[in-house]
mmCIF file of C-alpha atoms and ligand atoms in Angstrom:
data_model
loop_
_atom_site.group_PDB
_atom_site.id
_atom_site.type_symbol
_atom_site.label_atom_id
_atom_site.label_comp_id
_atom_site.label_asym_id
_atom_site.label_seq_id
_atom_site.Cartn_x
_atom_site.Cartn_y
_atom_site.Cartn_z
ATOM 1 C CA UNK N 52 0.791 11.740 15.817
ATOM 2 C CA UNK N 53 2.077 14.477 13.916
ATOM 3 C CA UNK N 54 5.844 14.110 14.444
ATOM 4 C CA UNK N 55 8.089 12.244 11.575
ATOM 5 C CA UNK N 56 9.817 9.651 12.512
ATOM 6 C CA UNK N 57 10.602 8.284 8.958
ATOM 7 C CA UNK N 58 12.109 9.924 6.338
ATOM 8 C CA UNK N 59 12.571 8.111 3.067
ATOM 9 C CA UNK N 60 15.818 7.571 1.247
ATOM 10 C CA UNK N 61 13.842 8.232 -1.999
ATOM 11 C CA UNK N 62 16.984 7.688 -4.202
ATOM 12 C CA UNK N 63 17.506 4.150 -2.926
ATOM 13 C CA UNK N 64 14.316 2.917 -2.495
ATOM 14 C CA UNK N 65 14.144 4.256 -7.065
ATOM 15 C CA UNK N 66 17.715 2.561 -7.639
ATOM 16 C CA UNK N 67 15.855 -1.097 -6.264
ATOM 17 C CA UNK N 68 13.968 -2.023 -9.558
ATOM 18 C CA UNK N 69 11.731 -4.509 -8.244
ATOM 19 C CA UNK N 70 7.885 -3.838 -8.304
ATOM 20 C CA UNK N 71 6.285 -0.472 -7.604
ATOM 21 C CA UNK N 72 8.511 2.045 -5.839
ATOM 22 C CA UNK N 73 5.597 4.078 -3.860
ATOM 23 C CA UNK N 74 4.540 0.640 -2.539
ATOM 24 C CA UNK N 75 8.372 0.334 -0.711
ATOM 25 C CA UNK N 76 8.127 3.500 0.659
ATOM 26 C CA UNK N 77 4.684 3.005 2.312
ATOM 27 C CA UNK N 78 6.538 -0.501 3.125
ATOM 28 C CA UNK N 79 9.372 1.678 4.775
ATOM 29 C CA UNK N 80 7.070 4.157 6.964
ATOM 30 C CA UNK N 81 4.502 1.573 7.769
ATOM 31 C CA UNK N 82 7.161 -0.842 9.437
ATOM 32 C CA UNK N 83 8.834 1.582 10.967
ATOM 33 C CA UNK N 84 5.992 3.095 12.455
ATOM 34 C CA UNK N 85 4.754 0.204 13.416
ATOM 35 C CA UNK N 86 8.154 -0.627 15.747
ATOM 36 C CA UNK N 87 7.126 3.046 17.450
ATOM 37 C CA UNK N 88 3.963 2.297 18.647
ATOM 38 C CA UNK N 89 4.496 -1.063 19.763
ATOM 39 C CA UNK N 90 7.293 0.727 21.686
ATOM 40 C CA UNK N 91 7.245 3.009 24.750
ATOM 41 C CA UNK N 92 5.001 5.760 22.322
ATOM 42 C CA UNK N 93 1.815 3.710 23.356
ATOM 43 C CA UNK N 94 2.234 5.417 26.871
ATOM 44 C CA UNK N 95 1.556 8.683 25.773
ATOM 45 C CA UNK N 96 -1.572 9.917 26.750
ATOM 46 C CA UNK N 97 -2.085 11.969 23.314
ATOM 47 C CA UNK N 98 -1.602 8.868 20.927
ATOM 48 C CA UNK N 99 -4.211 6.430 23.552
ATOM 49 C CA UNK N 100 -6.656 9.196 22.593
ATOM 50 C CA UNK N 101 -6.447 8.787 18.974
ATOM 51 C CA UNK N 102 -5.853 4.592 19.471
ATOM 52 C CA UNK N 103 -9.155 4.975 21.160
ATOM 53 C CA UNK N 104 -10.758 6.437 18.665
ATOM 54 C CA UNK N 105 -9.069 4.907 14.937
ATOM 55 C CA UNK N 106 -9.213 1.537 16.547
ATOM 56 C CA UNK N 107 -6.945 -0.258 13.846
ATOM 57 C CA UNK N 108 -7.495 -2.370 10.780
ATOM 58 C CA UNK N 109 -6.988 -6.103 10.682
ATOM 59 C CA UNK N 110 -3.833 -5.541 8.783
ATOM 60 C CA UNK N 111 -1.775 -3.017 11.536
ATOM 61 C CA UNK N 112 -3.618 -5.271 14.390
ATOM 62 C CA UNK N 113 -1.660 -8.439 12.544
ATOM 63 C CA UNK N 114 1.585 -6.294 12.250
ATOM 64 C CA UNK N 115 1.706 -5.324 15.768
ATOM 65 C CA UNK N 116 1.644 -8.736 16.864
ATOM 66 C CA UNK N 117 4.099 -10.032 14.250
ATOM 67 C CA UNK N 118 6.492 -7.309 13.553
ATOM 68 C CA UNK N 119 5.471 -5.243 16.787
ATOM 69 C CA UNK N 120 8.185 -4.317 19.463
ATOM 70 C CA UNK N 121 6.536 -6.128 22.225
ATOM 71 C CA UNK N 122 3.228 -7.177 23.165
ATOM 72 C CA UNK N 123 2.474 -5.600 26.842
ATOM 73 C CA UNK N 124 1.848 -1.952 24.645
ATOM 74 C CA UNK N 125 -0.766 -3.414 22.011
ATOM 75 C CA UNK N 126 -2.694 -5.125 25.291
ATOM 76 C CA UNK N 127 -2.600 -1.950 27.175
ATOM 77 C CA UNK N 128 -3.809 -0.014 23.951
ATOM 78 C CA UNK N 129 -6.365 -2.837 23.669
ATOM 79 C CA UNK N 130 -7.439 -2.220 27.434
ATOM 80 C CA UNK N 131 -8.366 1.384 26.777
ATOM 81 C CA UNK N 132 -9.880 1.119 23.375
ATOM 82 C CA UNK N 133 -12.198 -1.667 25.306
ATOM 83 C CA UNK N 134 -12.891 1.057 27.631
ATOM 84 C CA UNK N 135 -14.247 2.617 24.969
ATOM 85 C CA UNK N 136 -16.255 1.168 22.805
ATOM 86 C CA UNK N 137 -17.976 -0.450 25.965
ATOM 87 C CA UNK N 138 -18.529 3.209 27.014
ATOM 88 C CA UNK N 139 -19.612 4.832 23.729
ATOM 89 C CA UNK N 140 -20.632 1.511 21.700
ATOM 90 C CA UNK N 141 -22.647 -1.154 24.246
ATOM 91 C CA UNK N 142 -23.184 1.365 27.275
ATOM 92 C CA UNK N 143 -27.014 2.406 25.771
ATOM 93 C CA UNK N 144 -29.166 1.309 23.180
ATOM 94 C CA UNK N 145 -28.318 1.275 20.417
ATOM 95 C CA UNK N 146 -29.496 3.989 18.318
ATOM 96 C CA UNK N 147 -28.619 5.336 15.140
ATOM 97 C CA UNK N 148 -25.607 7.362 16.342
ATOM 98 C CA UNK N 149 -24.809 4.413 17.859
ATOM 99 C CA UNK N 150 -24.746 1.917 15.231
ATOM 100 C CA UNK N 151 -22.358 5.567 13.043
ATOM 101 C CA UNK N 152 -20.189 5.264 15.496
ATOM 102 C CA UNK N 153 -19.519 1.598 14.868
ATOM 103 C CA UNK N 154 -19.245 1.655 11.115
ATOM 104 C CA UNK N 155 -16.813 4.688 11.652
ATOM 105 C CA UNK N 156 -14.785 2.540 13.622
ATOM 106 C CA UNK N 157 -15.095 -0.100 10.911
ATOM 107 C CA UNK N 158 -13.033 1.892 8.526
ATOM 108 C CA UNK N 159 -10.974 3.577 10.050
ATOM 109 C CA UNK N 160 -7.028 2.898 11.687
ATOM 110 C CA UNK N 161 -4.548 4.812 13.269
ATOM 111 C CA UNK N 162 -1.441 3.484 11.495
ATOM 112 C CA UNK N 163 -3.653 3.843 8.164
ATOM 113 C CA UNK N 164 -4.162 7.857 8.691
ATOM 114 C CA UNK N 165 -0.634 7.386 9.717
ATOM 115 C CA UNK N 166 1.306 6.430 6.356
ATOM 116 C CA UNK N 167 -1.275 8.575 4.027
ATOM 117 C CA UNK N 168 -0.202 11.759 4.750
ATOM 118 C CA UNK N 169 3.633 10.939 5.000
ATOM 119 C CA UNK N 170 3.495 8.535 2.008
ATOM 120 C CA UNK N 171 1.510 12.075 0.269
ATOM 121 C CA UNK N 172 4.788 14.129 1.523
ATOM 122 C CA UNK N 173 7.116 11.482 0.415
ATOM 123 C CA UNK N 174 5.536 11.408 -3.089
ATOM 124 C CA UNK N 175 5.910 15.658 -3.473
ATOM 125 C CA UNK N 176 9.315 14.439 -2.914
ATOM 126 C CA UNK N 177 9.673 12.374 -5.693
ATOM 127 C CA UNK N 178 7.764 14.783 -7.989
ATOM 128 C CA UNK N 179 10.383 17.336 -6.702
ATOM 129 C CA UNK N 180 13.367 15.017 -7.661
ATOM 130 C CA UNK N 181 11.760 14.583 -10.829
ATOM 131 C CA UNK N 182 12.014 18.250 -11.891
ATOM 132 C CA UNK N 183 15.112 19.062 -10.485
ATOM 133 C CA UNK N 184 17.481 15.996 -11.223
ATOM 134 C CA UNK N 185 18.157 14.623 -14.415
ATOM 135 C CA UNK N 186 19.617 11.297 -13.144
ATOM 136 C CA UNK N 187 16.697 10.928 -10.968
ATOM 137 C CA UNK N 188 14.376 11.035 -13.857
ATOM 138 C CA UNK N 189 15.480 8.359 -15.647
ATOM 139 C CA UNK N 190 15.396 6.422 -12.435
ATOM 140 C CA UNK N 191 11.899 7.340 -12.568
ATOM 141 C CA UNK N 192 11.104 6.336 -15.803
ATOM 142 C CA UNK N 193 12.779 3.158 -15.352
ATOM 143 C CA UNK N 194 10.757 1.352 -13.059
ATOM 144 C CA UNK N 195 8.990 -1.335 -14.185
ATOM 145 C CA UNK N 196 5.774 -0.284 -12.877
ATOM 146 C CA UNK N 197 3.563 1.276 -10.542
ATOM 147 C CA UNK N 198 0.489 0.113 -8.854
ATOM 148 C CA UNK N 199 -2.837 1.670 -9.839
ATOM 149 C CA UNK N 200 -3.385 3.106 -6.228
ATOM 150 C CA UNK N 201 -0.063 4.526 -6.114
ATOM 151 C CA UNK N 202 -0.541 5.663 -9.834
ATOM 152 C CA UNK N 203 -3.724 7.545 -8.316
ATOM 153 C CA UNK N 204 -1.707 9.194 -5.520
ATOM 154 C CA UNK N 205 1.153 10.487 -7.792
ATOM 155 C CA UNK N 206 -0.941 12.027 -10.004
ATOM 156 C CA UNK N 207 -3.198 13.692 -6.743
ATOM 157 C CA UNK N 208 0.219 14.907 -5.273
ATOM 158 C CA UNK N 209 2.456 16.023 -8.308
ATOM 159 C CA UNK N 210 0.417 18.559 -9.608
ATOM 160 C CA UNK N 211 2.119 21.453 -7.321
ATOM 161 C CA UNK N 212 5.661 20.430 -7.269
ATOM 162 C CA UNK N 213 5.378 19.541 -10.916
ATOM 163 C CA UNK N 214 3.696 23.186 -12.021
ATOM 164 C CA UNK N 215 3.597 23.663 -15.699
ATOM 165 C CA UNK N 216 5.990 19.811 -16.120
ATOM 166 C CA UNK N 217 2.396 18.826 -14.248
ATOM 167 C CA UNK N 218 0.963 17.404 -18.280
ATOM 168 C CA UNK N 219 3.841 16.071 -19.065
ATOM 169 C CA UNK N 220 5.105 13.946 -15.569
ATOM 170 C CA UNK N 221 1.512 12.685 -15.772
ATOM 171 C CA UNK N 222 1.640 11.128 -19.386
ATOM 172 C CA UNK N 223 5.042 10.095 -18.735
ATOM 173 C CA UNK N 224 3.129 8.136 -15.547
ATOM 174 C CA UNK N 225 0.442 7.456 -17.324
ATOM 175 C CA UNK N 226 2.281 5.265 -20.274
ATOM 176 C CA UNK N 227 4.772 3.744 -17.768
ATOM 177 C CA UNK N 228 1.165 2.308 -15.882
ATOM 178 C CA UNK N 229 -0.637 1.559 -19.017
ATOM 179 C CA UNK N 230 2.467 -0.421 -20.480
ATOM 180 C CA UNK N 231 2.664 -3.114 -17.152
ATOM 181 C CA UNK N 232 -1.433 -3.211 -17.340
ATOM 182 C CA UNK N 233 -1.336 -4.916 -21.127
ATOM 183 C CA UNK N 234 1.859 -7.269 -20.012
ATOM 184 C CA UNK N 235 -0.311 -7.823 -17.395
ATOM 185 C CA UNK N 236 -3.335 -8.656 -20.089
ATOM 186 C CA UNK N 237 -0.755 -10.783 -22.357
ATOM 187 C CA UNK N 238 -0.019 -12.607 -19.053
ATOM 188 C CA UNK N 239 -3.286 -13.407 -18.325
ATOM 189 C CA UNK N 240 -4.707 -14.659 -21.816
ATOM 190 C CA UNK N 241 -1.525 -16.879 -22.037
ATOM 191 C CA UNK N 242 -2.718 -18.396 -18.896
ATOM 192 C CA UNK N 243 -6.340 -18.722 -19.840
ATOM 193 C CA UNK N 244 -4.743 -19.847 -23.850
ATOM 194 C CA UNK N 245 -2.926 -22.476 -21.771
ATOM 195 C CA UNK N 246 -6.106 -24.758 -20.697
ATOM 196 C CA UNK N 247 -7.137 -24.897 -24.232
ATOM 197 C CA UNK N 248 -6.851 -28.264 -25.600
ATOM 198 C CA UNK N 249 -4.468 -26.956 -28.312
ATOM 199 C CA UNK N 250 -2.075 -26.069 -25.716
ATOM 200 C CA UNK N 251 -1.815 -29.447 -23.672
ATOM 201 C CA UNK N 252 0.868 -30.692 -23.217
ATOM 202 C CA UNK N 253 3.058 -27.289 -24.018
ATOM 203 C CA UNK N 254 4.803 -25.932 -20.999
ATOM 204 C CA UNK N 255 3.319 -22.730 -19.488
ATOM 205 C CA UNK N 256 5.027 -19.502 -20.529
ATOM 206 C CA UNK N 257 6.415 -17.629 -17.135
ATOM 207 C CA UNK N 258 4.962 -14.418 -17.399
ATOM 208 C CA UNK N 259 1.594 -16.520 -17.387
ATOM 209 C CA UNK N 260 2.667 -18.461 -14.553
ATOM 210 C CA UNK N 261 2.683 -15.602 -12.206
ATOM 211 C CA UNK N 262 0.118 -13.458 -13.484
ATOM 212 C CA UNK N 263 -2.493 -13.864 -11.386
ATOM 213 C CA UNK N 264 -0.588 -12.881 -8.533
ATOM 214 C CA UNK N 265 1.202 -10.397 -10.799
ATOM 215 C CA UNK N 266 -2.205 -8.609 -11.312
ATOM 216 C CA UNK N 267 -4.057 -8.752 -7.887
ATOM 217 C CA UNK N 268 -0.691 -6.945 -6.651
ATOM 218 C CA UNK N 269 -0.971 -4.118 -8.887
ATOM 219 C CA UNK N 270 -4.816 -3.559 -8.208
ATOM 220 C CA UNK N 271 -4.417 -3.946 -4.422
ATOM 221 C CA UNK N 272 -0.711 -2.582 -3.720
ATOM 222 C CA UNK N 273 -0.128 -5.652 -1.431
ATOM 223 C CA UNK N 274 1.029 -8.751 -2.912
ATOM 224 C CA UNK N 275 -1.506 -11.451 -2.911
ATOM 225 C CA UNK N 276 -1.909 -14.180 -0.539
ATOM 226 C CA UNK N 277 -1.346 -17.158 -2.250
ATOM 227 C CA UNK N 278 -0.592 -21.107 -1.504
ATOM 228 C CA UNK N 279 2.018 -22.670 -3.940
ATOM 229 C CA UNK N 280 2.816 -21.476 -7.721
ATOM 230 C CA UNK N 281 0.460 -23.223 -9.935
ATOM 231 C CA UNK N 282 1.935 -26.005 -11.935
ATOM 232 C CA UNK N 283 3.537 -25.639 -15.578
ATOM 233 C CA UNK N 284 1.883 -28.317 -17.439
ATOM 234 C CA UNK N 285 -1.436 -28.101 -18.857
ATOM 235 C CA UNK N 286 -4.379 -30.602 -18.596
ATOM 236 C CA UNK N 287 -3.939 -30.740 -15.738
ATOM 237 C CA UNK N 288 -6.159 -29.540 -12.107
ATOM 238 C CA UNK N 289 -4.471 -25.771 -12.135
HETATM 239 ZN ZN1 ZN A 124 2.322 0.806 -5.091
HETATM 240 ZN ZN1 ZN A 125 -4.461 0.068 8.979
#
């Protein structure tokens, strides 16, 4: 699928200061992509040839069913991928090639190869802003964080809008990153501070409180699945 059918209001998604900006805008492309393909697009002969061959992670599969459009296009999709893998995957024995073909299948998506590439194009686009508009800049540099995946993409993409600002954008990055990562530390050792005995009794400081999920977010990019919010007190079954 090669045509756009998203583009990101970069501006807004940087004037929102909550959490990591990049992980919006793959929020904004993946759900709207998602709404296309659960759509009338799943007719089209050129996209059930790559279905059949991404197959989709357990993620998109979940989306498509929850967020999707409709459900009649993901079992048709589903109908032709079967197709397939009986065909390629249980129609002989199974050999090495086989048993590649399989794993291949494993890791790869179509919605997944879908949002890299845009979410890569998106980024130049910040890196762009960056350079060129002042406001935009300190927009930039007033986030409160971004996620370490993200923080790997920016610095993958930035290096040719960016030119010779490449050193600097990338420290600026860098410190903005490295300054979340120790609250996320702090928040962490307050937690574990909190079961010592010295502690009981004292109510649990906030940033502690929400740490955990605080930090599996920023080293995932997805917030973390979680039951209820741990309680305040200590001594207590956390
Ligand atoms: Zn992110
Ligand atoms: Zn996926």
């Amino acid at each position: 699928m090669k045509e756009n059918i998203c583009t990101i209001p970069v501006n807004e998604v940087f004037e929102v200061h909550d959490g990591c900006p990049i992980c919006r805008m793959r929020d904004i492309i993946e759900a709207k992509y998602i709404d296309y393909i659960t759509g009338p697009a799943m007719m089209e002969p050129d996209i059930r040839i790559e279905t059949n061959r991404a197959g989709f992670c357990e993620r998109h599969f979940g989306m498509m069913l929850t967020c999707g459009r409709a459900r009649l296009p993901v079992a048709l999709t589903l109908e032709s991928h079967l197709v397939d893998v009986r065909e390629k995957m249980l129609g002989k024995k199974p050999d090495k090639k086989v048993l590649e073909a399989i794993e291949k299948l494993e890791h790869s998506c179509f919605v997944c190869e879908y949002i890299e590439p845009h979410l890569a194009r998106a980024i130049e686009t910040v890196c762009l802003s960056y350079k060129n508009e002042p406001e935009f800049r300190r927009l930039y540099e007033s986030q409160p964080y971004i996620c370490l995946s993200h923080y790997r993409m920016i610095i993958q993409c930035a290096k040719k809008p960016l030119g010779k600002e490449f050193d600097a954008f990338a420290e600026v990055t860098r410190r903005l990153v490295r300054k979340y990562a120790d609250s996320l530390q702090e928040g962490i050792a307050q937690f574990r501070d909190a079961f010592d005995y010295r502690n009981a009794g004292k109510p649990m400081p906030a940033e502690a409180r929400t740490s955990i999920e605080s930090t599996i977010e920023f080293l995932t990019s997805r917030p973390a699945a979680t039951r209820q919010a741990p309680e305040t007190k200590t001594g207590e079954n956390h």
